[in-house]
PDB file of C-alpha atoms and ligand atoms in Angstrom:
ATOM      1  CA  MET U 289     -13.518   3.140 -44.721  1.00  0.00           C
ATOM      2  CA  SER U 290     -16.808   4.867 -45.523  1.00  0.00           C
ATOM      3  CA  ASP U 291     -18.093   7.691 -43.353  1.00  0.00           C
ATOM      4  CA  LEU U 292     -20.995   5.473 -42.379  1.00  0.00           C
ATOM      5  CA  THR U 293     -18.743   2.645 -41.198  1.00  0.00           C
ATOM      6  CA  TYR U 294     -16.552   5.097 -39.308  1.00  0.00           C
ATOM      7  CA  ALA U 295     -19.590   6.648 -37.606  1.00  0.00           C
ATOM      8  CA  ARG U 296     -20.889   3.197 -36.626  1.00  0.00           C
ATOM      9  CA  LEU U 297     -17.473   2.214 -35.251  1.00  0.00           C
ATOM     10  CA  VAL U 298     -17.329   5.352 -33.086  1.00  0.00           C
ATOM     11  CA  GLU U 299     -20.883   4.775 -31.878  1.00  0.00           C
ATOM     12  CA  ASN U 300     -20.258   1.129 -31.032  1.00  0.00           C
ATOM     13  CA  LEU U 301     -16.967   1.851 -29.260  1.00  0.00           C
ATOM     14  CA  ALA U 302     -18.853   4.389 -27.137  1.00  0.00           C
ATOM     15  CA  LYS U 303     -21.580   1.813 -26.396  1.00  0.00           C
ATOM     16  CA  LEU U 304     -18.873  -0.653 -25.361  1.00  0.00           C
ATOM     17  CA  ARG U 305     -17.479   2.101 -23.094  1.00  0.00           C
ATOM     18  CA  MET U 306     -14.096   2.041 -24.808  1.00  0.00           C
ATOM     19  CA  ASN U 307     -13.975   5.681 -23.776  1.00  0.00           C
ATOM     20  CA  ASN U 308     -10.221   5.917 -23.380  1.00  0.00           C
ATOM     21  CA  ILE U 309      -9.376   5.097 -26.993  1.00  0.00           C
ATOM     22  CA  LEU U 310     -12.229   7.062 -28.566  1.00  0.00           C
ATOM     23  CA  PRO U 311     -10.417  10.424 -28.579  1.00  0.00           C
ATOM     24  CA  ARG U 312      -7.289   8.613 -29.840  1.00  0.00           C
ATOM     25  CA  LEU U 313      -9.059   6.609 -32.547  1.00  0.00           C
ATOM     26  CA  ASP U 314      -7.887   8.692 -35.503  1.00  0.00           C
ATOM     27  CA  ALA U 315      -4.307   8.713 -34.223  1.00  0.00           C
ATOM     28  CA  ILE U 316      -4.340   4.944 -33.587  1.00  0.00           C
ATOM     29  CA  LEU U 317      -5.746   4.329 -37.082  1.00  0.00           C
ATOM     30  CA  SER U 318      -3.114   6.411 -38.839  1.00  0.00           C
ATOM     31  CA  GLU U 319      -0.258   5.109 -36.645  1.00  0.00           C
ATOM     32  CA  SER U 320      -1.361   1.536 -37.341  1.00  0.00           C
ATOM     33  CA  ALA U 321      -1.509   2.214 -41.080  1.00  0.00           C
ATOM     34  CA  LYS U 322       1.935   3.795 -40.982  1.00  0.00           C
ATOM     35  CA  ASP U 323       3.313   0.807 -39.011  1.00  0.00           C
ATOM     36  CA  GLU U 324       1.636  -1.536 -41.515  1.00  0.00           C
ATOM     37  CA  LEU U 325      -0.028  -3.557 -38.780  1.00  0.00           C
ATOM     38  CA  ASN U 326      -2.054  -6.586 -39.734  1.00  0.00           C
ATOM     39  CA  PHE U 327      -5.605  -7.075 -38.365  1.00  0.00           C
ATOM     40  CA  VAL U 328      -4.517  -8.922 -35.229  1.00  0.00           C
ATOM     41  CA  GLN U 329      -1.779  -6.418 -34.430  1.00  0.00           C
ATOM     42  CA  PHE U 330      -4.189  -3.527 -34.930  1.00  0.00           C
ATOM     43  CA  LEU U 331      -6.855  -5.028 -32.675  1.00  0.00           C
ATOM     44  CA  ASP U 332      -4.187  -5.798 -30.096  1.00  0.00           C
ATOM     45  CA  ARG U 333      -2.978  -2.191 -30.147  1.00  0.00           C
ATOM     46  CA  LEU U 334      -6.510  -0.851 -29.791  1.00  0.00           C
ATOM     47  CA  VAL U 335      -7.478  -3.101 -26.880  1.00  0.00           C
ATOM     48  CA  SER U 336      -4.080  -2.749 -25.155  1.00  0.00           C
ATOM     49  CA  GLU U 337      -4.365   1.040 -25.180  1.00  0.00           C
ATOM     50  CA  GLU U 338      -7.821   0.867 -23.614  1.00  0.00           C
ATOM     51  CA  PHE U 339      -6.601  -1.535 -20.924  1.00  0.00           C
ATOM     52  CA  ALA U 340      -3.482   0.502 -20.149  1.00  0.00           C
ATOM     53  CA  ALA U 341      -5.534   3.685 -19.751  1.00  0.00           C
ATOM     54  CA  ARG U 342      -8.072   1.933 -17.501  1.00  0.00           C
ATOM     55  CA  ARG U 343      -5.310   0.460 -15.375  1.00  0.00           C
ATOM     56  CA  HIS U 344      -3.647   3.858 -15.008  1.00  0.00           C
ATOM     57  CA  LYS U 345      -6.941   5.421 -13.919  1.00  0.00           C
ATOM     58  CA  GLY U 346      -7.552   2.544 -11.497  1.00  0.00           C
ATOM     59  CA  VAL U 347      -4.137   3.005  -9.882  1.00  0.00           C
ATOM     60  CA  THR U 348      -4.632   6.774  -9.574  1.00  0.00           C
ATOM     61  CA  MET U 349      -8.043   6.206  -7.970  1.00  0.00           C
ATOM     62  CA  GLY U 350      -6.636   3.488  -5.675  1.00  0.00           C
ATOM     63  CA  ILE U 351      -3.895   5.833  -4.467  1.00  0.00           C
ATOM     64  CA  LYS U 352      -6.499   8.527  -3.747  1.00  0.00           C
ATOM     65  CA  ILE U 353      -8.674   6.111  -1.784  1.00  0.00           C
ATOM     66  CA  ALA U 354      -5.673   4.812   0.215  1.00  0.00           C
ATOM     67  CA  HIS U 355      -5.054   8.252   1.775  1.00  0.00           C
ATOM     68  CA  PHE U 356      -1.279   8.024   1.897  1.00  0.00           C
ATOM     69  CA  PRO U 357       0.231  10.930   3.872  1.00  0.00           C
ATOM     70  CA  ALA U 358       3.019  11.446   1.315  1.00  0.00           C
ATOM     71  CA  VAL U 359       4.293  10.241  -2.048  1.00  0.00           C
ATOM     72  CA  LYS U 360       6.998   7.610  -1.464  1.00  0.00           C
ATOM     73  CA  THR U 361       8.191   4.975  -3.890  1.00  0.00           C
ATOM     74  CA  LEU U 362      10.504   1.988  -3.727  1.00  0.00           C
ATOM     75  CA  GLU U 363      12.663   3.564  -6.437  1.00  0.00           C
ATOM     76  CA  GLU U 364      13.354   6.446  -4.048  1.00  0.00           C
ATOM     77  CA  PHE U 365      14.326   4.133  -1.192  1.00  0.00           C
ATOM     78  CA  ASP U 366      18.087   3.908  -0.835  1.00  0.00           C
ATOM     79  CA  PHE U 367      18.715   0.284   0.132  1.00  0.00           C
ATOM     80  CA  LYS U 368      22.460   0.901   0.431  1.00  0.00           C
ATOM     81  CA  PHE U 369      21.759   3.384   3.167  1.00  0.00           C
ATOM     82  CA  GLN U 370      19.845   0.786   5.157  1.00  0.00           C
ATOM     83  CA  PRO U 371      21.666  -2.538   4.706  1.00  0.00           C
ATOM     84  CA  SER U 372      19.534  -4.166   7.440  1.00  0.00           C
ATOM     85  CA  VAL U 373      16.603  -4.061   4.989  1.00  0.00           C
ATOM     86  CA  ASP U 374      16.452  -7.157   2.792  1.00  0.00           C
ATOM     87  CA  ALA U 375      15.890  -5.596  -0.650  1.00  0.00           C
ATOM     88  CA  ARG U 376      14.926  -8.974  -2.097  1.00  0.00           C
ATOM     89  CA  LEU U 377      12.154  -9.433   0.473  1.00  0.00           C
ATOM     90  CA  ILE U 378      10.855  -5.896  -0.172  1.00  0.00           C
ATOM     91  CA  ARG U 379      10.777  -6.546  -3.937  1.00  0.00           C
ATOM     92  CA  GLU U 380       8.923  -9.809  -3.337  1.00  0.00           C
ATOM     93  CA  LEU U 381       6.403  -7.990  -1.109  1.00  0.00           C
ATOM     94  CA  ALA U 382       5.989  -5.360  -3.836  1.00  0.00           C
ATOM     95  CA  THR U 383       4.535  -8.023  -6.150  1.00  0.00           C
ATOM     96  CA  GLY U 384       1.453  -8.022  -3.900  1.00  0.00           C
ATOM     97  CA  ARG U 385       1.523 -11.804  -3.488  1.00  0.00           C
ATOM     98  CA  PHE U 386       1.414 -11.461   0.312  1.00  0.00           C
ATOM     99  CA  VAL U 387      -1.914  -9.656  -0.079  1.00  0.00           C
ATOM    100  CA  ALA U 388      -3.302 -12.354  -2.361  1.00  0.00           C
ATOM    101  CA  ASN U 389      -2.319 -14.876   0.357  1.00  0.00           C
ATOM    102  CA  ALA U 390      -3.758 -12.718   3.213  1.00  0.00           C
ATOM    103  CA  GLU U 391      -0.337 -12.540   4.899  1.00  0.00           C
ATOM    104  CA  ASN U 392       0.801  -9.680   7.125  1.00  0.00           C
ATOM    105  CA  VAL U 393       3.898  -7.494   7.070  1.00  0.00           C
ATOM    106  CA  LEU U 394       5.482  -6.080  10.219  1.00  0.00           C
ATOM    107  CA  ILE U 395       8.102  -3.349   9.931  1.00  0.00           C
ATOM    108  CA  PHE U 396      10.060  -2.569  13.096  1.00  0.00           C
ATOM    109  CA  GLY U 397      12.714   0.053  13.753  1.00  0.00           C
ATOM    110  CA  PRO U 398      13.622   3.257  15.573  1.00  0.00           C
ATOM    111  CA  PRO U 399      12.326   6.662  14.380  1.00  0.00           C
ATOM    112  CA  GLY U 400      13.461   7.996  11.018  1.00  0.00           C
ATOM    113  CA  VAL U 401      14.809   4.785   9.505  1.00  0.00           C
ATOM    114  CA  GLY U 402      12.243   4.582   6.702  1.00  0.00           C
ATOM    115  CA  LYS U 403       9.382   2.508   8.128  1.00  0.00           C
ATOM    116  CA  SER U 404       6.639   4.824   6.853  1.00  0.00           C
ATOM    117  CA  HIS U 405       8.488   5.288   3.559  1.00  0.00           C
ATOM    118  CA  LEU U 406       8.540   1.528   2.970  1.00  0.00           C
ATOM    119  CA  ALA U 407       4.922   1.152   4.129  1.00  0.00           C
ATOM    120  CA  ILE U 408       3.674   3.801   1.672  1.00  0.00           C
ATOM    121  CA  ALA U 409       5.873   2.536  -1.160  1.00  0.00           C
ATOM    122  CA  LEU U 410       4.693  -1.045  -0.634  1.00  0.00           C
ATOM    123  CA  GLY U 411       1.100   0.217  -0.433  1.00  0.00           C
ATOM    124  CA  ARG U 412       1.482   1.874  -3.853  1.00  0.00           C
ATOM    125  CA  ALA U 413       3.031  -1.272  -5.295  1.00  0.00           C
ATOM    126  CA  VAL U 414       0.153  -3.376  -3.936  1.00  0.00           C
ATOM    127  CA  ILE U 415      -2.363  -0.990  -5.580  1.00  0.00           C
ATOM    128  CA  GLU U 416      -0.448  -1.367  -8.853  1.00  0.00           C
ATOM    129  CA  ALA U 417      -0.757  -5.128  -8.389  1.00  0.00           C
ATOM    130  CA  GLY U 418      -4.533  -4.624  -8.369  1.00  0.00           C
ATOM    131  CA  HIS U 419      -5.547  -4.640  -4.687  1.00  0.00           C
ATOM    132  CA  ALA U 420      -7.386  -2.034  -2.615  1.00  0.00           C
ATOM    133  CA  VAL U 421      -5.308  -0.432   0.138  1.00  0.00           C
ATOM    134  CA  GLN U 422      -6.102   1.841   3.093  1.00  0.00           C
ATOM    135  CA  PHE U 423      -3.486   3.747   5.104  1.00  0.00           C
ATOM    136  CA  ILE U 424      -4.084   5.037   8.642  1.00  0.00           C
ATOM    137  CA  THR U 425      -1.968   5.896  11.673  1.00  0.00           C
ATOM    138  CA  ALA U 426      -2.497   3.806  14.800  1.00  0.00           C
ATOM    139  CA  THR U 427      -3.682   6.901  16.657  1.00  0.00           C
ATOM    140  CA  ALA U 428      -6.271   7.818  14.008  1.00  0.00           C
ATOM    141  CA  LEU U 429      -7.371   4.186  13.779  1.00  0.00           C
ATOM    142  CA  LEU U 430      -7.988   3.879  17.510  1.00  0.00           C
ATOM    143  CA  ALA U 431      -9.761   7.237  17.640  1.00  0.00           C
ATOM    144  CA  ALA U 432     -12.041   6.108  14.798  1.00  0.00           C
ATOM    145  CA  LEU U 433     -12.757   2.755  16.467  1.00  0.00           C
ATOM    146  CA  ALA U 434     -13.456   4.375  19.857  1.00  0.00           C
ATOM    147  CA  ARG U 435     -15.806   6.892  18.216  1.00  0.00           C
ATOM    148  CA  ALA U 436     -17.597   4.136  16.322  1.00  0.00           C
ATOM    149  CA  GLU U 437     -17.988   2.127  19.523  1.00  0.00           C
ATOM    150  CA  SER U 438     -19.503   5.026  21.449  1.00  0.00           C
ATOM    151  CA  ASP U 439     -21.892   5.627  18.511  1.00  0.00           C
ATOM    152  CA  GLY U 440     -22.881   1.949  18.594  1.00  0.00           C
ATOM    153  CA  LYS U 441     -21.389   1.470  15.111  1.00  0.00           C
ATOM    154  CA  LEU U 442     -18.304  -0.591  15.870  1.00  0.00           C
ATOM    155  CA  ASP U 443     -19.269  -3.548  13.670  1.00  0.00           C
ATOM    156  CA  GLU U 444     -19.997  -1.248  10.745  1.00  0.00           C
ATOM    157  CA  ARG U 445     -16.650   0.507  11.179  1.00  0.00           C
ATOM    158  CA  LEU U 446     -14.715  -2.758  11.525  1.00  0.00           C
ATOM    159  CA  THR U 447     -16.373  -4.052   8.367  1.00  0.00           C
ATOM    160  CA  ALA U 448     -15.520  -0.813   6.515  1.00  0.00           C
ATOM    161  CA  LEU U 449     -11.891  -1.126   7.647  1.00  0.00           C
ATOM    162  CA  CYS U 450     -11.810  -4.649   6.269  1.00  0.00           C
ATOM    163  CA  LYS U 451     -12.980  -3.624   2.788  1.00  0.00           C
ATOM    164  CA  GLY U 452      -9.467  -3.056   1.469  1.00  0.00           C
ATOM    165  CA  LYS U 453      -7.356  -6.160   0.943  1.00  0.00           C
ATOM    166  CA  LEU U 454      -4.486  -4.374   2.711  1.00  0.00           C
ATOM    167  CA  LEU U 455      -4.789  -2.099   5.732  1.00  0.00           C
ATOM    168  CA  ILE U 456      -1.604  -0.223   6.624  1.00  0.00           C
ATOM    169  CA  VAL U 457      -1.387   0.850  10.277  1.00  0.00           C
ATOM    170  CA  ASP U 458       1.504   3.242  10.770  1.00  0.00           C
ATOM    171  CA  GLU U 459       3.274   4.214  14.004  1.00  0.00           C
ATOM    172  CA  LEU U 460       1.989   1.565  16.374  1.00  0.00           C
ATOM    173  CA  GLY U 461       3.672   1.933  19.750  1.00  0.00           C
ATOM    174  CA  TYR U 462       4.536   5.613  19.748  1.00  0.00           C
ATOM    175  CA  LEU U 463       1.676   6.118  22.177  1.00  0.00           C
ATOM    176  CA  PRO U 464       0.605   3.385  24.626  1.00  0.00           C
ATOM    177  CA  PHE U 465      -2.968   2.159  24.169  1.00  0.00           C
ATOM    178  CA  GLU U 466      -5.678   2.499  26.780  1.00  0.00           C
ATOM    179  CA  LYS U 467      -7.180  -0.818  27.826  1.00  0.00           C
ATOM    180  CA  ARG U 468     -10.349  -0.310  25.744  1.00  0.00           C
ATOM    181  CA  SER U 469      -8.325   0.703  22.678  1.00  0.00           C
ATOM    182  CA  ALA U 470      -6.189  -2.401  22.993  1.00  0.00           C
ATOM    183  CA  HIS U 471      -9.351  -4.543  22.931  1.00  0.00           C
ATOM    184  CA  LEU U 472     -10.654  -2.673  19.887  1.00  0.00           C
ATOM    185  CA  PHE U 473      -7.357  -3.259  18.085  1.00  0.00           C
ATOM    186  CA  PHE U 474      -7.565  -6.949  18.971  1.00  0.00           C
ATOM    187  CA  GLN U 475     -11.033  -7.112  17.406  1.00  0.00           C
ATOM    188  CA  LEU U 476      -9.699  -5.577  14.196  1.00  0.00           C
ATOM    189  CA  VAL U 477      -6.798  -8.032  14.027  1.00  0.00           C
ATOM    190  CA  ALA U 478      -9.109 -10.975  14.764  1.00  0.00           C
ATOM    191  CA  LYS U 479     -11.551  -9.847  12.048  1.00  0.00           C
ATOM    192  CA  ARG U 480      -8.840  -9.622   9.404  1.00  0.00           C
ATOM    193  CA  TYR U 481      -7.000 -12.783  10.508  1.00  0.00           C
ATOM    194  CA  GLU U 482      -6.405 -15.133   7.548  1.00  0.00           C
ATOM    195  CA  LYS U 483      -8.845 -13.122   5.382  1.00  0.00           C
ATOM    196  CA  CYS U 484      -6.985  -9.949   4.494  1.00  0.00           C
ATOM    197  CA  SER U 485      -3.621  -8.389   5.167  1.00  0.00           C
ATOM    198  CA  LEU U 486      -2.295  -5.892   7.680  1.00  0.00           C
ATOM    199  CA  LEU U 487       0.961  -4.003   7.280  1.00  0.00           C
ATOM    200  CA  ILE U 488       2.028  -2.544  10.605  1.00  0.00           C
ATOM    201  CA  THR U 489       4.978  -0.291  11.368  1.00  0.00           C
ATOM    202  CA  SER U 490       6.207   0.018  14.933  1.00  0.00           C
ATOM    203  CA  ASN U 491       9.111   1.514  16.830  1.00  0.00           C
ATOM    204  CA  LYS U 492       8.669  -1.248  19.426  1.00  0.00           C
ATOM    205  CA  LEU U 493       9.801  -4.830  18.926  1.00  0.00           C
ATOM    206  CA  PRO U 494       7.232  -7.559  19.763  1.00  0.00           C
ATOM    207  CA  ALA U 495       8.904  -8.142  23.159  1.00  0.00           C
ATOM    208  CA  HIS U 496       7.699  -4.660  24.166  1.00  0.00           C
ATOM    209  CA  TRP U 497       4.158  -4.887  22.832  1.00  0.00           C
ATOM    210  CA  GLY U 498       2.909  -5.783  26.334  1.00  0.00           C
ATOM    211  CA  GLU U 499       3.819  -2.210  27.327  1.00  0.00           C
ATOM    212  CA  VAL U 500       2.174  -0.806  24.176  1.00  0.00           C
ATOM    213  CA  PHE U 501      -1.119  -2.568  24.861  1.00  0.00           C
ATOM    214  CA  GLY U 502      -0.859  -2.373  28.673  1.00  0.00           C
ATOM    215  CA  ASP U 503      -1.583  -6.109  28.857  1.00  0.00           C
ATOM    216  CA  ASP U 504       0.834  -8.965  28.161  1.00  0.00           C
ATOM    217  CA  VAL U 505      -1.881 -11.554  27.478  1.00  0.00           C
ATOM    218  CA  LEU U 506      -3.714  -9.344  24.987  1.00  0.00           C
ATOM    219  CA  ALA U 507      -0.430  -8.368  23.308  1.00  0.00           C
ATOM    220  CA  ALA U 508       0.434 -12.065  22.951  1.00  0.00           C
ATOM    221  CA  ALA U 509      -2.999 -12.799  21.443  1.00  0.00           C
ATOM    222  CA  ILE U 510      -2.599  -9.938  18.950  1.00  0.00           C
ATOM    223  CA  LEU U 511       0.963 -10.942  18.025  1.00  0.00           C
ATOM    224  CA  ASP U 512      -0.034 -14.588  17.702  1.00  0.00           C
ATOM    225  CA  ARG U 513      -2.577 -13.752  14.997  1.00  0.00           C
ATOM    226  CA  LEU U 514      -0.462 -11.089  13.316  1.00  0.00           C
ATOM    227  CA  MET U 515       2.653 -13.209  13.085  1.00  0.00           C
ATOM    228  CA  HIS U 516       1.059 -16.530  12.126  1.00  0.00           C
ATOM    229  CA  HIS U 517       1.354 -15.805   8.397  1.00  0.00           C
ATOM    230  CA  SER U 518       3.701 -12.856   8.220  1.00  0.00           C
ATOM    231  CA  HIS U 519       6.898 -11.281   6.973  1.00  0.00           C
ATOM    232  CA  SER U 520       8.990  -9.179   9.352  1.00  0.00           C
ATOM    233  CA  VAL U 521      11.367  -6.394   8.417  1.00  0.00           C
ATOM    234  CA  THR U 522      13.540  -5.118  11.260  1.00  0.00           C
ATOM    235  CA  ILE U 523      15.397  -1.949  10.377  1.00  0.00           C
ATOM    236  CA  LYS U 524      18.449  -1.151  12.419  1.00  0.00           C
ATOM    237  CA  GLY U 525      20.679   1.888  12.335  1.00  0.00           C
ATOM    238  CA  GLU U 526      20.072   5.567  12.702  1.00  0.00           C
ATOM    239  CA  SER U 527      17.634   8.080  11.262  1.00  0.00           C
ATOM    240  CA  TYR U 528      18.062   8.689   7.524  1.00  0.00           C
ATOM    241  CA  ARG U 529      17.792  12.450   7.902  1.00  0.00           C
ATOM    242  CA  LEU U 530      20.283  12.584  10.795  1.00  0.00           C
ATOM    243  CA  LYS U 531      22.663  10.439   8.821  1.00  0.00           C
ATOM    244  CA  LEU U 532      22.383  12.791   5.830  1.00  0.00           C
ATOM    245  CA  LYS U 533      23.032  15.783   8.083  1.00  0.00           C
ATOM    246  CA  ARG U 534      25.997  14.049   9.654  1.00  0.00           C
ATOM    247  CA  LYS U 535      27.359  13.320   6.194  1.00  0.00           C
ATOM    248  CA  ALA U 536      26.957  16.976   5.298  1.00  0.00           C
ATOM    249  CA  GLY U 537      28.985  17.868   8.392  1.00  0.00           C
ATOM    250  CA  LEU U 538      26.034  19.523  10.124  1.00  0.00           C
ATOM    251  CA  LEU U 539      26.206  17.233  13.181  1.00  0.00           C
ATOM    252  CA  GLY U 540      28.929  15.638  15.269  1.00  0.00           C
ATOM    253  CA  ASP U 541      29.689  11.906  14.968  1.00  0.00           C
ATOM    254  CA  ALA U 542      27.404   9.271  16.520  1.00  0.00           C
ATOM    255  CA  GLN U 543      29.266   9.330  19.842  1.00  0.00           C
ATOM    256  CA  GLY U 544      29.060  13.093  20.108  1.00  0.00           C
ATOM    257  CA  ALA U 545      25.355  13.184  19.228  1.00  0.00           C
ATOM    258  CA  PRO U 546      22.918  13.705  22.084  1.00  0.00           C
TER     259      PRO U 546
HETATM  260  P1  ADP K 250      10.082   6.252  10.138  1.00  0.00           P
HETATM  261  O1  ADP K 250       8.690   6.025   9.676  1.00  0.00           O
HETATM  262  O2  ADP K 250      10.883   5.013  10.348  1.00  0.00           O
HETATM  263  O3  ADP K 250      10.134   7.151  11.346  1.00  0.00           O
HETATM  264  P2  ADP K 250      10.309   7.697   7.641  1.00  0.00           P
HETATM  265  O4  ADP K 250       9.892   6.646   6.692  1.00  0.00           O
HETATM  266  O5  ADP K 250       9.313   8.758   7.973  1.00  0.00           O
HETATM  267  O6  ADP K 250      10.865   7.043   8.995  1.00  0.00           O
HETATM  268  O7  ADP K 250      11.657   8.350   7.082  1.00  0.00           O
HETATM  269  C1  ADP K 250      12.055   9.677   7.420  1.00  0.00           C
HETATM  270  C2  ADP K 250      12.449  10.406   6.127  1.00  0.00           C
HETATM  271  O8  ADP K 250      13.625   9.844   5.588  1.00  0.00           O
HETATM  272  C3  ADP K 250      11.392  10.308   5.053  1.00  0.00           C
HETATM  273  O9  ADP K 250      11.371  11.506   4.321  1.00  0.00           O
HETATM  274  C4  ADP K 250      11.888   9.152   4.174  1.00  0.00           C
HETATM  275  O10 ADP K 250      11.438   9.282   2.837  1.00  0.00           O
HETATM  276  C5  ADP K 250      13.388   9.297   4.300  1.00  0.00           C
HETATM  277  N1  ADP K 250      14.091   8.005   4.255  1.00  0.00           N
HETATM  278  C6  ADP K 250      14.275   7.139   5.279  1.00  0.00           C
HETATM  279  N2  ADP K 250      15.036   6.106   4.907  1.00  0.00           N
HETATM  280  C7  ADP K 250      15.327   6.282   3.600  1.00  0.00           C
HETATM  281  C8  ADP K 250      16.095   5.537   2.624  1.00  0.00           C
HETATM  282  N3  ADP K 250      16.743   4.412   2.955  1.00  0.00           N
HETATM  283  N4  ADP K 250      16.172   6.050   1.375  1.00  0.00           N
HETATM  284  C9  ADP K 250      15.566   7.203   1.038  1.00  0.00           C
HETATM  285  N5  ADP K 250      14.836   7.952   1.911  1.00  0.00           N
HETATM  286  C10 ADP K 250      14.715   7.504   3.174  1.00  0.00           C
HETATM  287 MG1   MG K 251       6.961   6.818  10.464  1.00  0.00          MG
END
């Protein structure tokens, strides 16, 4: 290849914004020569590298935008520890198909059993599947909605919260909602209904959501929309950390525990 051709190739790759492979061009050329690739194989290698790098950057950016409170992955989740969790269902959810179909996911269970872990891990998997995700705790969500309402910007805020294809609301039910907050949450659920997905974790089963929202009728209306197209994961058993401590002999047995 003449210097002129090489210079034109570099210039045109830059114009095409193939910026990820540009610094690797020399290496790709010599590797391809060494591997005796034909034209199609070489082009495939070049384009695949650019795509892989873009995808990696997209996932990293998506994880940043999601604002996860911690790094948790499905690989780290010990399914044997929590046999009440259907590993097959979780792996199916991790494909992101439920987001493409605007379905919801509800994860119930007592404290410490891995609800947030699964929510974050599924969120990451959904980003890897190519969808935008936002993570927020129920408390922060309601504070943001209440603030937006008092600033006269509720619609704007609701629209912003519906930008991501998946909104993860963690820890619903730990604190009961005030009446106004319950109505704001209803508006969010109604806005997303059948358009984009919600993943909600809660320590309270649906039968107790009347207490959470301080209103049985409103709770029923919220649950009706949430559960219409949804997958539920109910985790039973005790806290993962307590169980680990018990195993290590740091606590008494379940009966002796406070
Ligand atoms: P929850 O949200 O249900 O209160 P978390 O998801 O915060 O519980 O879990 C508490 C801690 O235990 C976290 O550090 C989490 O990563 C870990 N954990 C819980 N369950 C498992 C599990 N089955 N395998 C691995 N780690 C787990
Ligand atoms: Mg949690």
